[in-house]
CSV table of N, CA and C in Angstrom, one decimal:
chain,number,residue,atom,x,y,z
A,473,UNK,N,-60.5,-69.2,-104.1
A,473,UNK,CA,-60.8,-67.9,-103.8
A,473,UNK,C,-60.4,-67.0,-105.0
A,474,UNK,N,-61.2,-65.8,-105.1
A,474,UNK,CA,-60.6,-64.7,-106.4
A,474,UNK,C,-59.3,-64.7,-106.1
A,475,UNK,N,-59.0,-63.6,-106.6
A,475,UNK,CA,-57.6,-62.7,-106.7
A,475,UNK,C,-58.3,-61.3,-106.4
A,476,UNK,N,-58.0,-60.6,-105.7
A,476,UNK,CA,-58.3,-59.0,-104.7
A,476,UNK,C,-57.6,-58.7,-106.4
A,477,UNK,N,-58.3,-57.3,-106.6
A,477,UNK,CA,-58.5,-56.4,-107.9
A,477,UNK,C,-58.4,-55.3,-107.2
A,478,UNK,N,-57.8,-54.0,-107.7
A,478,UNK,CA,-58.0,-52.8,-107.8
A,478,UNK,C,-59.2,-52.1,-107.7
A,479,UNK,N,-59.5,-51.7,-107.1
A,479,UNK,CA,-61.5,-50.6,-106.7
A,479,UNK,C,-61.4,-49.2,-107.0
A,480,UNK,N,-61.9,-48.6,-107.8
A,480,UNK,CA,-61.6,-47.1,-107.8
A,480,UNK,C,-62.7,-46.9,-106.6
A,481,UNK,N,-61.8,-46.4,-106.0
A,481,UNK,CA,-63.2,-45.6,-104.5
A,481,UNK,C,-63.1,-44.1,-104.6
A,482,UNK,N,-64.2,-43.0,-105.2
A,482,UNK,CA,-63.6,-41.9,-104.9
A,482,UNK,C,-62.3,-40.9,-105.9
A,483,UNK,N,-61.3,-40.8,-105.6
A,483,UNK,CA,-60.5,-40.2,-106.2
A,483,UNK,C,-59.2,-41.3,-106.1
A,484,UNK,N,-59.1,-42.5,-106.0
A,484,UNK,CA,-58.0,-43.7,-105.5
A,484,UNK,C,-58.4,-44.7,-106.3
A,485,UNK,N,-57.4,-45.6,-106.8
A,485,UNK,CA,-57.7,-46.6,-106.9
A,485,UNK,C,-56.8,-47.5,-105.4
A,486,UNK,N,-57.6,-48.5,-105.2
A,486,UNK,CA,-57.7,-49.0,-103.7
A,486,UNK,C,-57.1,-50.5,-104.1
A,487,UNK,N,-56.1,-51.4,-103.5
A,487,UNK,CA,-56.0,-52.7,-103.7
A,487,UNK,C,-55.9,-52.9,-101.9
A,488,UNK,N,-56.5,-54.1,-101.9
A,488,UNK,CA,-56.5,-54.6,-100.7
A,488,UNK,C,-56.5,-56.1,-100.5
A,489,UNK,N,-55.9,-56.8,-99.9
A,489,UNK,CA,-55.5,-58.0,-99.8
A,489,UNK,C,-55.3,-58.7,-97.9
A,490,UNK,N,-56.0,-59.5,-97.3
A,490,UNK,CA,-55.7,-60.3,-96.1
A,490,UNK,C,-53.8,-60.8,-95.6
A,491,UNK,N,-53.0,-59.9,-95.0
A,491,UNK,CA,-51.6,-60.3,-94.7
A,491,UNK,C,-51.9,-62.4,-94.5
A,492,UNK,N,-51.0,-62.6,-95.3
A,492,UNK,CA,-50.9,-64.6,-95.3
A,492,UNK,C,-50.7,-64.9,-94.2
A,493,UNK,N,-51.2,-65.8,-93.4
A,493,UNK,CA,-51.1,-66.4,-92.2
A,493,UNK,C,-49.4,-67.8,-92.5
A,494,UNK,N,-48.6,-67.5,-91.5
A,494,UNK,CA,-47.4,-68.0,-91.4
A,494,UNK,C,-46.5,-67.9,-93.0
A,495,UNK,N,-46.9,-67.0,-93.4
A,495,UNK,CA,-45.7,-66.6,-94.3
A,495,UNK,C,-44.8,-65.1,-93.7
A,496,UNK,N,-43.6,-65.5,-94.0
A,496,UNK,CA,-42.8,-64.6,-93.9
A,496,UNK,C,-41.5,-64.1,-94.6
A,497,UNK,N,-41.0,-63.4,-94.5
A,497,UNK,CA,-39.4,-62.7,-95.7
A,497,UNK,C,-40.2,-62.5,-97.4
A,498,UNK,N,-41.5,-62.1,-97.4
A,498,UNK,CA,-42.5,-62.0,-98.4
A,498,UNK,C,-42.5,-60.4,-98.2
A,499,UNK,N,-42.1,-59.5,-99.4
A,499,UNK,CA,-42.4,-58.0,-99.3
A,499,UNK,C,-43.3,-57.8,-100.7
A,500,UNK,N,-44.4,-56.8,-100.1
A,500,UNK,CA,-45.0,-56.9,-101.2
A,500,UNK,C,-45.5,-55.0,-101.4
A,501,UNK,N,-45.2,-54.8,-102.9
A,501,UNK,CA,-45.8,-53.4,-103.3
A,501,UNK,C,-46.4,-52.9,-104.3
A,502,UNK,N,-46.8,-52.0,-104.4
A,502,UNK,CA,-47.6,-51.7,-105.8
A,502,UNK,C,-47.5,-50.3,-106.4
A,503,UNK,N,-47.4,-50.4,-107.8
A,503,UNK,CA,-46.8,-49.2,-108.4
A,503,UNK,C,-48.1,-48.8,-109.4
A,504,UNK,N,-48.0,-47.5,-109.8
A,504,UNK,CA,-49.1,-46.9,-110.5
A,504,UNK,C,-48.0,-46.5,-112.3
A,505,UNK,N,-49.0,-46.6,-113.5
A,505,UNK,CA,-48.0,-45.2,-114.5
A,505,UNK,C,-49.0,-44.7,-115.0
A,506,UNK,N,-49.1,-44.1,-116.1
A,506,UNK,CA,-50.4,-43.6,-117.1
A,506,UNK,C,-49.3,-44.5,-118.7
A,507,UNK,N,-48.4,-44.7,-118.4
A,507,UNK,CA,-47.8,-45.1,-119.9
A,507,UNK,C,-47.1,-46.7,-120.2
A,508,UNK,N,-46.9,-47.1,-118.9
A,508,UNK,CA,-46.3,-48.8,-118.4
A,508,UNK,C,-44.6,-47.8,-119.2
A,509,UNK,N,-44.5,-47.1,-119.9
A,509,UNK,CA,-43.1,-47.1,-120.5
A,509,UNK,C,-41.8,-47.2,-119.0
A,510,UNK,N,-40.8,-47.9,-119.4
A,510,UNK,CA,-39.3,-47.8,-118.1
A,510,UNK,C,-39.5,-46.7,-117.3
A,511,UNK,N,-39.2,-46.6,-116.6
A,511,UNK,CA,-38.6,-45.7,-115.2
A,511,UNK,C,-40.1,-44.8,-115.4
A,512,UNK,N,-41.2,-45.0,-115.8
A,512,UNK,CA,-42.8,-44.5,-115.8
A,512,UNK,C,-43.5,-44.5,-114.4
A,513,UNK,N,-42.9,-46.4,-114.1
A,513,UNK,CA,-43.6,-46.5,-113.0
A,513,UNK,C,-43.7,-45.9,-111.6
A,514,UNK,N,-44.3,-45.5,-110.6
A,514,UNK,CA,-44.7,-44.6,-109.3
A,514,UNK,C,-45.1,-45.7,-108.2
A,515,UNK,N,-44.8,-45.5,-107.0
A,515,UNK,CA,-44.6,-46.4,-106.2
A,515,UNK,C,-46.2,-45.4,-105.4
A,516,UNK,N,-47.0,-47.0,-105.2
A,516,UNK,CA,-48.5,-46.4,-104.6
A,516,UNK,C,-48.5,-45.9,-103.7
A,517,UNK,N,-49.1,-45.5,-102.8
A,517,UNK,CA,-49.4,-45.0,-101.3
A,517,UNK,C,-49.3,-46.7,-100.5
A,518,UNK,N,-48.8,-46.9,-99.4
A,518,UNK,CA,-48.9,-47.9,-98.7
A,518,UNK,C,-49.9,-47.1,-97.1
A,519,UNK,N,-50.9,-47.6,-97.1
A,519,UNK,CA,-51.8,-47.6,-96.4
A,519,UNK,C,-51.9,-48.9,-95.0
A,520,UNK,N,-51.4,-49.9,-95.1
A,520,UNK,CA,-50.9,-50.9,-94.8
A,520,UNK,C,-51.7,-51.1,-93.3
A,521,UNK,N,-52.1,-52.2,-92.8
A,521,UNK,CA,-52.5,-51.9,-91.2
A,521,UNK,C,-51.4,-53.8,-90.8
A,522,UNK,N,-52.1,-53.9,-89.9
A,522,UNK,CA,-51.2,-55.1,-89.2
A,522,UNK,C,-52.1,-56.8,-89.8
A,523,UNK,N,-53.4,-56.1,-90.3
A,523,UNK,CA,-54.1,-57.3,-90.4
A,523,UNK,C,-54.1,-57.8,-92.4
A,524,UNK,N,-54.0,-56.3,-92.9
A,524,UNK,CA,-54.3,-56.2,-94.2
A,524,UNK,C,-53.2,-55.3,-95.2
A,525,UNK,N,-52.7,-55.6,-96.0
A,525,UNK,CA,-51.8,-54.8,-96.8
A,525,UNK,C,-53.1,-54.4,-97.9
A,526,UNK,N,-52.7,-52.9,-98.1
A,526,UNK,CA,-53.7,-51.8,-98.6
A,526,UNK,C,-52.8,-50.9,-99.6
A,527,UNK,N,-53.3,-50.5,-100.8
A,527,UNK,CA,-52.3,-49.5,-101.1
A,527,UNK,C,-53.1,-49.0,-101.9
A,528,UNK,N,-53.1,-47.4,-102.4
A,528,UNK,CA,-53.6,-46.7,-102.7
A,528,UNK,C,-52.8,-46.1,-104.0
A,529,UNK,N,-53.3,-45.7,-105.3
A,529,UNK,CA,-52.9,-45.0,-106.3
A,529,UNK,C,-54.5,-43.6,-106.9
A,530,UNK,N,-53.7,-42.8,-107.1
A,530,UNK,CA,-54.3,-41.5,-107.5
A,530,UNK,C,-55.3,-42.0,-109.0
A,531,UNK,N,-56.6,-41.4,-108.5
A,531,UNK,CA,-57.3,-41.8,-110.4
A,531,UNK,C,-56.7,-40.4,-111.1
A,532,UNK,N,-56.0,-40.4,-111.8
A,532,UNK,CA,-55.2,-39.0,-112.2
A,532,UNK,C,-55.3,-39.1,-113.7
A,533,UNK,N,-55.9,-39.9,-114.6
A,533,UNK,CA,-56.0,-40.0,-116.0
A,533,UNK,C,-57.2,-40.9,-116.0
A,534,UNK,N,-57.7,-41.0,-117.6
A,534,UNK,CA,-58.8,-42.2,-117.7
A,534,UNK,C,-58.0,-43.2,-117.7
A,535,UNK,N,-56.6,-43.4,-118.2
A,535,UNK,CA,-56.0,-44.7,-118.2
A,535,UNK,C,-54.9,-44.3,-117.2
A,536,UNK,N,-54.7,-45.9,-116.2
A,536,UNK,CA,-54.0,-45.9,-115.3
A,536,UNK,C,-53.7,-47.2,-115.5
A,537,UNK,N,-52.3,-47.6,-115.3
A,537,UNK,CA,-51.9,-48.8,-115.2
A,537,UNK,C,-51.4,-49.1,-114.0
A,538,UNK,N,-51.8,-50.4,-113.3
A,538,UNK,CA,-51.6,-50.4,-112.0
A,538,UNK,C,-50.7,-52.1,-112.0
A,539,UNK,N,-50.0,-52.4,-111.0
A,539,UNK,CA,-49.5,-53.6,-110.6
A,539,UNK,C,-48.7,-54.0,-109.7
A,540,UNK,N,-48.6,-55.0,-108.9
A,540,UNK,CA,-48.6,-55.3,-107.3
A,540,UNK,C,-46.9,-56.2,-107.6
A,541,UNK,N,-46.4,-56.0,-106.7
A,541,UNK,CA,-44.9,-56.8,-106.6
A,541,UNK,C,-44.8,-57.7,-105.4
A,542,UNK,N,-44.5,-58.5,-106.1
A,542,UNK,CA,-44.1,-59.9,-105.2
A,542,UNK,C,-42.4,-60.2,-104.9
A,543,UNK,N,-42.2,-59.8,-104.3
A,543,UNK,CA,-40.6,-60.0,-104.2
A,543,UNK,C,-40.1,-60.8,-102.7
A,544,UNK,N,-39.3,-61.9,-102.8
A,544,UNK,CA,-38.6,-63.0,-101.8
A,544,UNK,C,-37.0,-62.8,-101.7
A,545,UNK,N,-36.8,-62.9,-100.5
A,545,UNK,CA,-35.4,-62.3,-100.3
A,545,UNK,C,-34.2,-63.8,-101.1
C-alpha cells in the first residue's frame, strides 16, 4: 500500500491516515514551517476522529514544509 501524502484541499494542507488496528503506546503528530530552520517548526491542527488520524496545516506561503512524527514511549 502507498504511504497517505499531504492534499492541499482549499486553504489546508490535509494528511490523513487509517488509526492501526492492534497497535498501541504509538503517538503520532504533524508539524508545519515555511523555513525547516530549529524552533521554525508549528504544530498542525489535529482534526483527529476515533477511526482516522487527520491533521490539518494552513497553505500560508507557496512553500510549506510539512512532516508527521512517529514517537514510542
Amino acid at each position: 500500500a502507498a504511504l497517505p501524502q499531504w492534499v492541499l484541499s482549499d486553504d489546508d494542507y490535509s494528511f490523513t491516515f487509517p488509526r492501526p488496528g492492534g497497535v498501541s503506546g504509538i503517538t503520532y503528530s504533524a508539524e508545519y514551517s515555511t523555513s525547516m530552520a530549529p524552533g521554525s517548526w508549528v504544530p498542525a491542527v489535529d482534526v483527529s476522529t476515533p477511526a482516522a488520524y487527520q491533521f490539518l496545516a494552513p497553505a500560508v506561503t507557496s512553500r510549506l514544509y510539512l512532516r508527521v512524527r512517529v514517537s514510542a514511549p
